[in-house]
Amino acid sequence: MDAFSYLSVLNSIVLGLGVASLLAGFASMVRARSRLVMYWPLPAQMLLVFLLHVQIWWALFSLRGRVLWDFPGFLVVLMQPVLAYLAAAFLVPDIKEGERIDLRQAYFREARWFFGALILLVADSLVKSLLLYGALPNAKDLAGHCAFIFLSLVGMISRRDTVHKIIVPISLMVLAAYIMTLFVTLPK
């Protein structure tokens, strides 16, 4: 087994845990729908975080040609799935049996932690580029990073409902454009 195959197992496990958390959370929301006060930005953000998990896993393939690995390089790569998992864990509401839950209240209770995890995730991606490649990503990739940091900072700072209802669709569009521009095909 080569180093990439060995090291990618842990990354895949952590990404899988994040996806499982999102899917289980969505299923819990569906089962508890009669007890939920719906707030659409929360499931929309869950979709965004799901797509982030998939994009991280997809982009991880670009590291398969790396032969020499050191612990700091692996750790910075591992932190992306860890931070994506934490974003999912902060976002997915805890739904207890028989309890009524207001998704808006649950969302805003954890919003700062959620957006903080996203900011750290994007920052870690930049550190990964510097550590593994000795440079920041190309201009299009860097623009996507900056857009995500900006949107996450707005989400972290603002407690206004309208702001969050605006940044969710913008974030989804930015992520879609980012993926379509840089990750439509498997990295070479």
mmCIF file of C-alpha atoms in Angstrom:
data_model
loop_
_atom_site.group_PDB
_atom_site.id
_atom_site.type_symbol
_atom_site.label_atom_id
_atom_site.label_comp_id
_atom_site.label_asym_id
_atom_site.label_seq_id
_atom_site.Cartn_x
_atom_site.Cartn_y
_atom_site.Cartn_z
ATOM 1 C CA MET A 1 0.000 0.000 0.000
ATOM 2 C CA ASP A 2 1.406 3.394 -0.935
ATOM 3 C CA ALA A 3 1.518 6.324 1.509
ATOM 4 C CA PHE A 4 -1.426 8.169 -0.059
ATOM 5 C CA SER A 5 -3.688 5.118 0.122
ATOM 6 C CA TYR A 6 -2.724 4.568 3.733
ATOM 7 C CA LEU A 7 -3.164 8.199 4.798
ATOM 8 C CA SER A 8 -6.365 8.767 2.824
ATOM 9 C CA VAL A 9 -8.162 6.114 4.882
ATOM 10 C CA LEU A 10 -8.353 8.335 7.959
ATOM 11 C CA ASN A 11 -9.434 11.319 5.854
ATOM 12 C CA SER A 12 -12.172 9.209 4.286
ATOM 13 C CA ILE A 13 -13.362 7.947 7.667
ATOM 14 C CA VAL A 14 -13.665 11.474 9.085
ATOM 15 C CA LEU A 15 -15.429 12.694 5.929
ATOM 16 C CA GLY A 16 -17.768 9.706 6.150
ATOM 17 C CA LEU A 17 -18.597 10.571 9.759
ATOM 18 C CA GLY A 18 -19.483 14.110 8.695
ATOM 19 C CA VAL A 19 -21.705 12.902 5.865
ATOM 20 C CA ALA A 20 -23.347 10.376 8.203
ATOM 21 C CA SER A 21 -24.024 13.151 10.728
ATOM 22 C CA LEU A 22 -25.654 15.316 8.062
ATOM 23 C CA LEU A 23 -27.771 12.479 6.657
ATOM 24 C CA ALA A 24 -28.835 11.247 10.094
ATOM 25 C CA GLY A 25 -29.683 14.816 11.099
ATOM 26 C CA PHE A 26 -31.779 15.335 7.986
ATOM 27 C CA ALA A 27 -33.571 12.026 8.550
ATOM 28 C CA SER A 28 -34.282 13.054 12.159
ATOM 29 C CA MET A 29 -35.710 16.343 10.933
ATOM 30 C CA VAL A 30 -37.985 14.518 8.490
ATOM 31 C CA ARG A 31 -39.185 12.088 11.171
ATOM 32 C CA ALA A 32 -39.794 14.954 13.628
ATOM 33 C CA ARG A 33 -41.329 17.298 11.042
ATOM 34 C CA SER A 34 -44.617 17.607 12.958
ATOM 35 C CA ARG A 35 -42.655 18.901 15.954
ATOM 36 C CA LEU A 36 -40.355 21.263 14.056
ATOM 37 C CA VAL A 37 -40.674 24.962 13.514
ATOM 38 C CA MET A 38 -39.013 25.072 10.095
ATOM 39 C CA TYR A 39 -36.247 27.515 9.251
ATOM 40 C CA TRP A 40 -35.124 26.831 5.689
ATOM 41 C CA PRO A 41 -31.569 28.239 5.985
ATOM 42 C CA LEU A 42 -30.633 25.352 8.297
ATOM 43 C CA PRO A 43 -31.332 22.478 5.856
ATOM 44 C CA ALA A 44 -29.888 24.620 3.049
ATOM 45 C CA GLN A 45 -26.675 25.023 5.047
ATOM 46 C CA MET A 46 -26.730 21.259 5.656
ATOM 47 C CA LEU A 47 -26.771 20.807 1.867
ATOM 48 C CA LEU A 48 -23.841 23.213 1.562
ATOM 49 C CA VAL A 49 -21.821 21.318 4.169
ATOM 50 C CA PHE A 50 -22.668 18.010 2.483
ATOM 51 C CA LEU A 51 -21.326 19.394 -0.804
ATOM 52 C CA LEU A 52 -18.211 20.657 1.008
ATOM 53 C CA HIS A 53 -17.583 17.135 2.323
ATOM 54 C CA VAL A 54 -17.915 15.691 -1.170
ATOM 55 C CA GLN A 55 -15.689 18.402 -2.678
ATOM 56 C CA ILE A 56 -12.978 17.810 -0.070
ATOM 57 C CA TRP A 57 -13.053 14.080 -0.769
ATOM 58 C CA TRP A 58 -12.991 14.714 -4.530
ATOM 59 C CA ALA A 59 -10.065 17.145 -4.281
ATOM 60 C CA LEU A 60 -8.132 14.771 -2.009
ATOM 61 C CA PHE A 61 -7.457 12.631 -5.082
ATOM 62 C CA SER A 62 -5.081 15.319 -6.375
ATOM 63 C CA LEU A 63 -2.653 14.337 -3.604
ATOM 64 C CA ARG A 64 -2.309 10.726 -4.785
ATOM 65 C CA GLY A 65 0.960 11.465 -6.603
ATOM 66 C CA ARG A 66 2.640 12.870 -3.511
ATOM 67 C CA VAL A 67 5.297 10.374 -2.480
ATOM 68 C CA LEU A 68 6.976 12.038 0.475
ATOM 69 C CA TRP A 69 4.672 12.770 3.389
ATOM 70 C CA ASP A 70 5.560 14.303 6.718
ATOM 71 C CA PHE A 71 3.392 14.640 9.806
ATOM 72 C CA PRO A 72 2.687 18.403 9.455
ATOM 73 C CA GLY A 73 1.638 17.895 5.831
ATOM 74 C CA PHE A 74 -0.665 15.034 6.752
ATOM 75 C CA LEU A 75 -2.081 16.918 9.734
ATOM 76 C CA VAL A 76 -2.988 19.969 7.669
ATOM 77 C CA VAL A 77 -4.711 17.692 5.119
ATOM 78 C CA LEU A 78 -6.546 15.824 7.898
ATOM 79 C CA MET A 79 -7.770 19.083 9.432
ATOM 80 C CA GLN A 80 -10.004 19.769 6.419
ATOM 81 C CA PRO A 81 -12.217 16.709 7.073
ATOM 82 C CA VAL A 82 -12.045 17.374 10.824
ATOM 83 C CA LEU A 83 -13.243 20.964 10.414
ATOM 84 C CA ALA A 84 -15.910 19.921 7.891
ATOM 85 C CA TYR A 85 -17.116 17.333 10.405
ATOM 86 C CA LEU A 86 -17.234 19.967 13.159
ATOM 87 C CA ALA A 87 -19.188 22.338 10.903
ATOM 88 C CA ALA A 88 -21.708 19.541 10.350
ATOM 89 C CA ALA A 89 -21.823 18.673 14.054
ATOM 90 C CA PHE A 90 -22.438 22.295 15.051
ATOM 91 C CA LEU A 91 -25.105 22.746 12.369
ATOM 92 C CA VAL A 92 -27.185 19.576 12.729
ATOM 93 C CA PRO A 93 -29.781 20.141 15.444
ATOM 94 C CA ASP A 94 -30.080 17.741 18.353
ATOM 95 C CA ILE A 95 -33.633 16.428 18.094
ATOM 96 C CA LYS A 96 -34.840 14.591 21.153
ATOM 97 C CA GLU A 97 -37.837 12.283 21.042
ATOM 98 C CA GLY A 98 -41.115 14.073 21.711
ATOM 99 C CA GLU A 99 -39.483 17.508 21.995
ATOM 100 C CA ARG A 100 -40.608 20.475 19.906
ATOM 101 C CA ILE A 101 -37.701 22.244 18.234
ATOM 102 C CA ASP A 102 -37.414 25.637 16.607
ATOM 103 C CA LEU A 103 -34.817 25.291 13.838
ATOM 104 C CA ARG A 104 -34.213 29.043 13.721
ATOM 105 C CA GLN A 105 -33.338 29.083 17.401
ATOM 106 C CA ALA A 106 -31.132 25.975 17.006
ATOM 107 C CA TYR A 107 -29.394 27.523 13.989
ATOM 108 C CA PHE A 108 -28.574 30.831 15.656
ATOM 109 C CA ARG A 109 -27.521 29.141 18.912
ATOM 110 C CA GLU A 110 -24.681 27.400 17.027
ATOM 111 C CA ALA A 111 -24.152 29.868 14.138
ATOM 112 C CA ARG A 112 -20.917 31.362 15.446
ATOM 113 C CA TRP A 113 -19.385 27.917 16.012
ATOM 114 C CA PHE A 114 -20.610 26.720 12.613
ATOM 115 C CA PHE A 115 -19.232 29.702 10.702
ATOM 116 C CA GLY A 116 -16.059 29.637 12.771
ATOM 117 C CA ALA A 117 -15.477 26.036 11.699
ATOM 118 C CA LEU A 118 -16.039 27.056 8.052
ATOM 119 C CA ILE A 119 -13.544 29.929 8.346
ATOM 120 C CA LEU A 120 -10.959 27.599 9.871
ATOM 121 C CA LEU A 121 -11.669 25.038 7.141
ATOM 122 C CA VAL A 122 -10.969 27.564 4.384
ATOM 123 C CA ALA A 123 -7.917 28.911 6.231
ATOM 124 C CA ASP A 124 -6.620 25.347 6.587
ATOM 125 C CA SER A 125 -7.049 24.866 2.841
ATOM 126 C CA LEU A 126 -4.818 27.900 2.264
ATOM 127 C CA VAL A 127 -2.241 26.623 4.757
ATOM 128 C CA LYS A 128 -2.345 23.252 2.981
ATOM 129 C CA SER A 129 -1.472 24.949 -0.316
ATOM 130 C CA LEU A 130 1.408 26.812 1.290
ATOM 131 C CA LEU A 131 2.732 23.792 3.169
ATOM 132 C CA LEU A 132 2.395 21.195 0.409
ATOM 133 C CA TYR A 133 3.006 23.322 -2.690
ATOM 134 C CA GLY A 134 4.868 26.339 -1.344
ATOM 135 C CA ALA A 135 2.347 28.793 -2.797
ATOM 136 C CA LEU A 136 -1.218 29.995 -2.491
ATOM 137 C CA PRO A 137 -3.713 28.417 -4.920
ATOM 138 C CA ASN A 138 -4.278 29.896 -8.379
ATOM 139 C CA ALA A 139 -6.338 33.075 -8.740
ATOM 140 C CA LYS A 140 -9.708 31.351 -9.346
ATOM 141 C CA ASP A 141 -9.198 29.006 -6.402
ATOM 142 C CA LEU A 142 -8.057 31.868 -4.172
ATOM 143 C CA ALA A 143 -11.096 33.945 -5.181
ATOM 144 C CA GLY A 144 -13.350 31.077 -4.070
ATOM 145 C CA HIS A 145 -11.508 30.864 -0.755
ATOM 146 C CA CYS A 146 -11.881 34.620 -0.201
ATOM 147 C CA ALA A 147 -15.592 34.514 -1.050
ATOM 148 C CA PHE A 148 -16.180 31.708 1.467
ATOM 149 C CA ILE A 149 -14.228 33.492 4.174
ATOM 150 C CA PHE A 150 -16.205 36.700 3.554
ATOM 151 C CA LEU A 151 -19.587 34.926 3.593
ATOM 152 C CA SER A 152 -18.638 32.979 6.723
ATOM 153 C CA LEU A 153 -17.467 36.143 8.492
ATOM 154 C CA VAL A 154 -20.778 37.811 7.671
ATOM 155 C CA GLY A 155 -22.621 34.743 8.984
ATOM 156 C CA MET A 156 -20.517 34.671 12.122
ATOM 157 C CA ILE A 157 -20.983 38.357 12.909
ATOM 158 C CA SER A 158 -24.590 38.967 11.909
ATOM 159 C CA ARG A 159 -27.547 37.776 13.962
ATOM 160 C CA ARG A 160 -30.035 39.230 11.454
ATOM 161 C CA ASP A 161 -32.411 36.733 9.943
ATOM 162 C CA THR A 162 -32.448 38.498 6.578
ATOM 163 C CA VAL A 163 -28.666 38.351 6.299
ATOM 164 C CA HIS A 164 -28.649 34.588 6.825
ATOM 165 C CA LYS A 165 -31.450 34.114 4.321
ATOM 166 C CA ILE A 166 -29.316 35.983 1.774
ATOM 167 C CA ILE A 167 -25.936 34.367 2.458
ATOM 168 C CA VAL A 168 -27.246 30.784 2.206
ATOM 169 C CA PRO A 169 -28.231 30.903 -1.498
ATOM 170 C CA ILE A 170 -25.175 33.024 -2.301
ATOM 171 C CA SER A 171 -22.943 30.469 -0.559
ATOM 172 C CA LEU A 172 -24.562 27.635 -2.521
ATOM 173 C CA MET A 173 -24.054 29.533 -5.791
ATOM 174 C CA VAL A 174 -20.429 30.327 -4.930
ATOM 175 C CA LEU A 175 -19.767 26.686 -4.054
ATOM 176 C CA ALA A 176 -21.451 25.498 -7.258
ATOM 177 C CA ALA A 177 -19.368 27.938 -9.315
ATOM 178 C CA TYR A 178 -16.220 26.909 -7.425
ATOM 179 C CA ILE A 179 -16.840 23.222 -8.115
ATOM 180 C CA MET A 180 -17.833 23.809 -11.758
ATOM 181 C CA THR A 181 -14.734 25.938 -12.339
ATOM 182 C CA LEU A 182 -12.131 23.819 -10.574
ATOM 183 C CA PHE A 183 -13.464 20.340 -9.826
ATOM 184 C CA VAL A 184 -15.761 19.152 -12.622
ATOM 185 C CA THR A 185 -13.349 16.374 -13.519
ATOM 186 C CA LEU A 186 -11.298 14.304 -11.140
ATOM 187 C CA PRO A 187 -7.968 16.062 -10.467
ATOM 188 C CA LYS A 188 -5.043 14.822 -12.544
#
